[in-house]
Amino acid sequence: MKGMAYAKVNLALAVYPAAADGFHPLRGIFQSVSLSDTISIEPASVDEVVVSNDEAPSDETNLAWRAFDSTRRAARMPAAARLAIDKQIPAGSGLGGGSADAACVIGLMSDRYGLDEEMAFDIAASVGSDVPFSLTGGTAIVEGRGDRVDAQPLLSGFALCVVVPPFALGTPAVFDEWDRLDGPTGRVVPDGDLPPILRGGVPIRNDLYPAALSLDRRVGDWCDALEHLWGTSVSMTGSGSALFAFFESVDEAAGAADAVDLPVRAAEPVSLVGQGWEPIDE
Ligand code: C5P
């Protein structure tokens, strides 16, 4: 089995004080984008995880492996497997790469072994907060700890340029800092810097930005440098460190990526895609 696992960008992310389970309820606009990892699952004599670089662990702590293990239990299919991940989505960047890999595994396995959607969704929610969205993909309003996914018509009419600075941020640390700062709200992107389809709707802001900035000043330096370079507002996705801005087309976003003359982990023009994962015919 083989599939593509697509990254996500949080176009907007409102965060609320932690619930009794320690997780923060959130409300956000999540969007799948064209940056992707490739996953393959093959029969093997012993369990094995192989990752193409050091952006994710090559052992049983890998989120995609945990997803594989939970799904094979649910499918009552105990056979050993080799899970290989060709990693293109930088880790610790807020692009949901680990969650996308996990969702792709759950999707491929559910299709193969006939698990129903509800069971697949429950497994996704047990693996991580962003995994339920990645199973659905496209454009969605996501609420709860990430487990309420309301699919929307696919946004259109714009592309993004995503820049990943040369440092990662840990999601739990950013949420802890948000608590310590007493729940700040992010700065709102002015309508003039938004594509027409996002103007006049929910405020486009990321409440985790002030927390990420407080943890690592470099996030702010990068934001300022990119805003100066591109002449438009720059936002952060998830808990960072990846930053993005809106452009009219993939060509324009590619021009913006080319203009970045800084030591980045990635500078990518990305288009919006309608799924969180998809099978690849072999
Ligand atoms: O669910 P996941 O393992 O991706 O979450 C990583 C960490 O991020 C959690 O342990 C928690 O500290 C924080 N988190 C949160 N509220 C959310 C999602 C994640 O506090 N809605």
Short mmCIF file of C-alpha atoms and ligand atoms in Angstrom, two decimals:
data_model
loop_
_atom_site.label_atom_id
_atom_site.label_comp_id
_atom_site.label_asym_id
_atom_site.label_seq_id
_atom_site.Cartn_x
_atom_site.Cartn_y
_atom_site.Cartn_z
CA MET A 1 0.00 0.00 0.00
CA LYS A 2 1.25 3.45 -0.86
CA GLY A 3 -0.12 6.95 -0.32
CA MET A 4 0.54 10.68 -0.20
CA ALA A 5 0.17 12.52 3.13
CA TYR A 6 -0.53 16.25 2.78
CA ALA A 7 0.62 19.00 5.17
CA LYS A 8 -1.88 21.41 6.69
CA VAL A 9 -1.79 25.13 7.31
CA ASN A 10 -3.88 26.74 10.04
CA LEU A 11 -5.20 29.78 8.18
CA ALA A 12 -6.74 30.88 11.50
CA LEU A 13 -6.41 29.43 15.00
CA ALA A 14 -8.31 30.70 18.05
CA VAL A 15 -7.31 29.02 21.33
CA TYR A 16 -9.28 28.90 24.60
CA PRO A 17 -8.22 28.03 28.19
CA ALA A 18 -7.44 24.35 28.80
CA ALA A 19 -10.28 21.99 29.66
CA ALA A 20 -10.14 19.42 32.49
CA ASP A 21 -8.24 16.97 30.24
CA GLY A 22 -5.41 19.51 29.87
CA PHE A 23 -6.12 20.10 26.17
CA HIS A 24 -7.03 23.54 24.89
CA PRO A 25 -10.30 23.85 23.00
CA LEU A 26 -9.65 25.57 19.71
CA ARG A 27 -11.47 26.84 16.67
CA GLY A 28 -9.62 27.16 13.43
CA ILE A 29 -9.71 27.10 9.66
CA PHE A 30 -7.51 24.19 8.62
CA GLN A 31 -6.39 23.76 5.01
CA SER A 32 -4.53 20.89 3.32
CA VAL A 33 -1.68 22.08 1.11
CA SER A 34 0.38 20.54 -1.68
CA LEU A 35 3.49 19.80 0.44
CA SER A 36 3.49 16.02 1.03
CA ASP A 37 5.23 12.96 2.46
CA THR A 38 4.99 9.57 0.72
CA ILE A 39 4.10 6.53 2.82
CA SER A 40 4.40 2.86 1.96
CA ILE A 41 3.33 -0.18 3.97
CA GLU A 42 4.69 -3.57 2.89
CA PRO A 43 4.46 -7.04 4.43
CA ALA A 44 7.68 -7.95 6.30
CA SER A 45 9.04 -10.69 8.56
CA VAL A 46 9.54 -8.24 11.45
CA ASP A 47 8.08 -4.82 12.22
CA GLU A 48 10.21 -1.96 10.90
CA VAL A 49 9.92 1.83 10.48
CA VAL A 50 12.18 3.55 7.94
CA VAL A 51 12.25 7.35 7.60
CA SER A 52 14.15 9.00 4.73
CA ASN A 53 15.76 11.65 6.98
CA ASP A 54 15.97 12.58 10.67
CA GLU A 55 12.77 14.70 10.62
CA ALA A 56 10.86 11.89 12.37
CA PRO A 57 11.80 8.96 14.65
CA SER A 58 12.53 5.55 13.06
CA ASP A 59 10.95 3.57 15.88
CA GLU A 60 7.65 2.75 17.55
CA THR A 61 7.27 6.35 18.85
CA ASN A 62 6.66 7.51 15.25
CA LEU A 63 3.08 8.79 15.01
CA ALA A 64 2.48 6.92 11.74
CA TRP A 65 3.70 3.72 13.34
CA ARG A 66 1.36 4.23 16.31
CA ALA A 67 -1.45 4.75 13.81
CA PHE A 68 -0.44 1.56 11.97
CA ASP A 69 -0.32 -0.47 15.17
CA SER A 70 -3.74 0.78 16.38
CA THR A 71 -5.33 0.20 12.99
CA ARG A 72 -3.98 -3.34 12.57
CA ARG A 73 -5.32 -4.22 16.04
CA ALA A 74 -8.73 -2.81 15.12
CA ALA A 75 -8.62 -4.77 11.83
CA ARG A 76 -7.51 -7.93 13.71
CA MET A 77 -4.65 -8.21 11.27
CA PRO A 78 -1.55 -8.94 13.36
CA ALA A 79 0.96 -9.38 10.47
CA ALA A 80 4.37 -7.67 10.66
CA ALA A 81 5.04 -4.77 8.28
CA ARG A 82 7.67 -2.38 7.02
CA LEU A 83 6.46 1.23 7.13
CA ALA A 84 8.55 3.58 4.99
CA ILE A 85 8.14 7.36 5.06
CA ASP A 86 9.70 9.61 2.44
CA LYS A 87 9.71 12.80 4.50
CA GLN A 88 9.35 16.18 2.80
CA ILE A 89 7.29 18.00 5.46
CA PRO A 90 9.64 19.51 8.08
CA ALA A 91 8.91 18.39 11.66
CA GLY A 92 8.27 20.82 14.53
CA SER A 93 6.98 23.38 12.07
CA GLY A 94 3.21 23.42 12.68
CA LEU A 95 2.56 21.88 9.26
CA GLY A 96 1.12 18.69 10.78
CA GLY A 97 3.50 16.32 8.96
CA GLY A 98 3.46 13.58 11.62
CA SER A 99 -0.34 13.79 11.81
CA ALA A 100 -0.63 13.65 8.03
CA ASP A 101 1.53 10.50 7.92
CA ALA A 102 -0.60 8.91 10.65
CA ALA A 103 -3.86 9.81 8.86
CA CYS A 104 -2.54 8.40 5.56
CA VAL A 105 -1.73 5.09 7.27
CA ILE A 106 -5.19 4.94 8.90
CA GLY A 107 -6.87 5.81 5.59
CA LEU A 108 -4.94 3.22 3.55
CA MET A 109 -5.44 0.47 6.13
CA SER A 110 -9.14 1.26 6.64
CA ASP A 111 -9.77 1.01 2.91
CA ARG A 112 -7.83 -2.25 2.62
CA TYR A 113 -9.39 -3.95 5.65
CA GLY A 114 -12.88 -2.44 5.45
CA LEU A 115 -12.91 -0.45 8.70
CA ASP A 116 -15.83 1.94 8.90
CA GLU A 117 -15.37 5.72 8.95
CA GLU A 118 -16.30 6.08 12.60
CA MET A 119 -13.71 3.55 13.69
CA ALA A 120 -11.04 5.21 11.52
CA PHE A 121 -11.94 8.61 12.99
CA ASP A 122 -11.76 7.26 16.58
CA ILE A 123 -8.33 5.77 15.93
CA ALA A 124 -7.21 9.10 14.42
CA ALA A 125 -8.40 11.05 17.48
CA SER A 126 -6.59 8.63 19.81
CA VAL A 127 -3.29 9.09 17.93
CA GLY A 128 -3.12 12.93 18.01
CA SER A 129 -5.13 16.16 17.97
CA ASP A 130 -4.45 17.01 14.30
CA VAL A 131 -4.95 13.49 12.92
CA PRO A 132 -8.79 13.65 12.56
CA PHE A 133 -8.46 16.72 10.32
CA SER A 134 -5.75 15.08 8.21
CA LEU A 135 -8.00 12.06 7.65
CA THR A 136 -10.63 14.40 6.13
CA GLY A 137 -8.41 17.12 4.65
CA GLY A 138 -9.37 19.92 2.28
CA THR A 139 -10.82 22.97 4.02
CA ALA A 140 -12.47 22.47 7.42
CA ILE A 141 -13.54 24.33 10.53
CA VAL A 142 -11.92 22.37 13.36
CA GLU A 143 -13.05 22.62 16.97
CA GLY A 144 -12.67 20.85 20.31
CA ARG A 145 -9.12 19.60 20.90
CA GLY A 146 -9.02 18.97 17.14
CA ASP A 147 -11.59 16.18 17.14
CA ARG A 148 -14.57 18.11 15.72
CA VAL A 149 -13.99 18.46 12.00
CA ASP A 150 -16.61 20.26 9.91
CA ALA A 151 -15.64 19.94 6.22
CA GLN A 152 -16.24 23.08 4.14
CA PRO A 153 -16.30 23.74 0.40
CA LEU A 154 -12.65 23.91 -0.73
CA LEU A 155 -11.27 27.46 -0.57
CA SER A 156 -9.90 28.78 -3.85
CA GLY A 157 -8.48 31.86 -5.52
CA PHE A 158 -5.13 32.00 -3.73
CA ALA A 159 -1.89 30.20 -3.00
CA LEU A 160 0.49 30.36 -0.06
CA CYS A 161 4.21 30.70 0.31
CA VAL A 162 5.35 28.68 3.33
CA VAL A 163 8.75 29.33 4.89
CA VAL A 164 10.20 27.04 7.55
CA PRO A 165 12.91 28.82 9.59
CA PRO A 166 15.96 26.78 10.66
CA PHE A 167 14.61 25.93 14.11
CA ALA A 168 11.70 23.85 15.40
CA LEU A 169 9.16 24.58 18.14
CA GLY A 170 7.56 21.94 20.39
CA THR A 171 3.75 22.01 20.53
CA PRO A 172 3.40 21.24 24.30
CA ALA A 173 5.92 23.99 25.16
CA VAL A 174 4.03 26.56 23.06
CA PHE A 175 0.67 25.68 24.69
CA ASP A 176 2.34 25.87 28.16
CA GLU A 177 3.70 29.32 27.30
CA TRP A 178 0.23 30.40 26.12
CA ASP A 179 -1.09 29.41 29.60
CA ARG A 180 1.77 31.22 31.32
CA LEU A 181 0.97 34.39 29.35
CA ASP A 182 -2.68 34.08 30.42
CA GLY A 183 -4.17 33.24 27.06
CA PRO A 184 -3.13 35.99 24.62
CA THR A 185 -4.82 36.49 21.25
CA GLY A 186 -2.89 36.76 18.00
CA ARG A 187 -2.68 39.86 15.79
CA VAL A 188 -5.34 39.94 13.09
CA VAL A 189 -4.31 39.97 9.41
CA PRO A 190 -5.90 43.09 7.82
CA ASP A 191 -8.45 42.44 5.07
CA GLY A 192 -6.16 44.10 2.50
CA ASP A 193 -3.61 41.30 2.95
CA LEU A 194 -6.22 38.53 2.65
CA PRO A 195 -7.54 36.83 -0.49
CA PRO A 196 -11.11 37.98 -1.32
CA ILE A 197 -12.64 34.66 -0.14
CA LEU A 198 -11.34 35.21 3.43
CA ARG A 199 -12.23 38.91 3.76
CA GLY A 200 -14.93 40.00 6.21
CA GLY A 201 -15.22 36.53 7.78
CA VAL A 202 -13.76 35.16 11.01
CA PRO A 203 -10.67 37.09 12.15
CA ILE A 204 -7.58 35.55 10.55
CA ARG A 205 -5.22 35.28 13.52
CA ASN A 206 -3.19 32.67 15.34
CA ASP A 207 -3.46 32.88 19.14
CA LEU A 208 -0.35 30.71 19.56
CA TYR A 209 1.83 33.34 17.83
CA PRO A 210 2.43 35.50 20.96
CA ALA A 211 3.38 32.31 22.88
CA ALA A 212 5.78 31.10 20.16
CA LEU A 213 7.32 34.59 20.02
CA SER A 214 7.77 34.67 23.78
CA LEU A 215 9.50 31.25 23.70
CA ASP A 216 11.78 32.10 20.80
CA ARG A 217 12.33 35.70 19.64
CA ARG A 218 13.61 34.41 16.31
CA VAL A 219 9.98 33.76 15.26
CA GLY A 220 9.36 37.52 15.41
CA ASP A 221 12.61 38.34 13.62
CA TRP A 222 11.67 35.97 10.80
CA CYS A 223 8.15 37.35 10.61
CA ASP A 224 9.47 40.93 10.37
CA ALA A 225 12.08 40.00 7.75
CA LEU A 226 9.52 38.21 5.54
CA GLU A 227 6.95 41.00 5.89
CA HIS A 228 9.60 43.50 4.82
CA LEU A 229 10.65 41.31 1.89
CA TRP A 230 7.13 40.51 0.66
CA GLY A 231 5.30 43.71 1.66
CA THR A 232 2.37 41.79 3.13
CA SER A 233 1.30 40.27 6.47
CA VAL A 234 2.97 37.02 7.52
CA SER A 235 1.21 34.48 9.75
CA MET A 236 2.34 31.42 11.69
CA THR A 237 0.76 27.97 11.27
CA GLY A 238 -0.10 25.85 14.33
CA SER A 239 2.49 26.15 17.09
CA GLY A 240 5.18 27.20 14.56
CA SER A 241 7.82 27.62 13.48
CA ALA A 242 6.57 27.70 9.85
CA LEU A 243 5.35 31.07 8.55
CA PHE A 244 3.21 31.86 5.51
CA ALA A 245 1.60 34.64 3.51
CA PHE A 246 -1.20 34.78 0.96
CA PHE A 247 -0.53 35.25 -2.77
CA GLU A 248 -2.83 35.43 -5.80
CA SER A 249 -1.37 32.40 -7.57
CA VAL A 250 1.18 29.61 -7.22
CA ASP A 251 3.44 31.54 -9.63
CA GLU A 252 3.39 34.58 -7.36
CA ALA A 253 4.03 32.38 -4.34
CA ALA A 254 6.95 30.76 -6.21
CA GLY A 255 8.42 34.22 -6.84
CA ALA A 256 8.09 34.95 -3.11
CA ALA A 257 9.84 31.66 -2.26
CA ASP A 258 12.70 32.45 -4.69
CA ALA A 259 13.17 35.87 -3.07
CA VAL A 260 13.91 34.29 0.33
CA ASP A 261 17.67 34.54 0.64
CA LEU A 262 17.90 33.22 4.21
CA PRO A 263 19.05 29.83 5.59
CA VAL A 264 15.60 28.20 5.59
CA ARG A 265 14.63 24.55 6.15
CA ALA A 266 12.06 25.05 3.37
CA ALA A 267 10.59 27.88 1.29
CA GLU A 268 7.76 26.45 -0.78
CA PRO A 269 4.96 27.81 -2.94
CA VAL A 270 1.96 25.65 -2.07
CA SER A 271 -1.48 25.27 -3.58
CA LEU A 272 -4.61 24.27 -1.67
CA VAL A 273 -5.57 20.60 -1.98
CA GLY A 274 -8.89 18.88 -1.37
CA GLN A 275 -7.72 15.87 0.62
CA GLY A 276 -5.52 15.08 3.61
CA TRP A 277 -4.17 11.89 2.02
CA GLU A 278 -4.65 9.88 -1.15
CA PRO A 279 -3.73 6.38 -2.30
CA ILE A 280 -1.09 5.94 -4.99
CA ASP A 281 -1.80 3.18 -7.53
CA GLU A 282 1.06 0.69 -7.71
O1 C5P B 1 -2.56 15.68 20.53
P1 C5P B 1 -1.13 16.00 20.34
O2 C5P B 1 -0.22 14.90 20.84
O3 C5P B 1 -0.77 16.46 18.98
O4 C5P B 1 -0.84 17.24 21.27
C1 C5P B 1 0.47 17.59 21.66
C2 C5P B 1 0.38 18.51 22.88
O5 C5P B 1 -0.13 19.79 22.49
C3 C5P B 1 -0.54 18.05 23.98
O6 C5P B 1 0.13 17.19 24.88
C4 C5P B 1 -0.92 19.35 24.64
O7 C5P B 1 0.12 19.77 25.49
C5 C5P B 1 -0.97 20.32 23.49
N1 C5P B 1 -2.33 20.52 22.92
C6 C5P B 1 -3.25 21.25 23.65
N2 C5P B 1 -4.50 21.48 23.12
C7 C5P B 1 -4.83 21.01 21.88
C8 C5P B 1 -3.89 20.27 21.14
C9 C5P B 1 -2.64 20.05 21.68
O8 C5P B 1 -2.96 21.69 24.77
N3 C5P B 1 -6.05 21.26 21.39
#
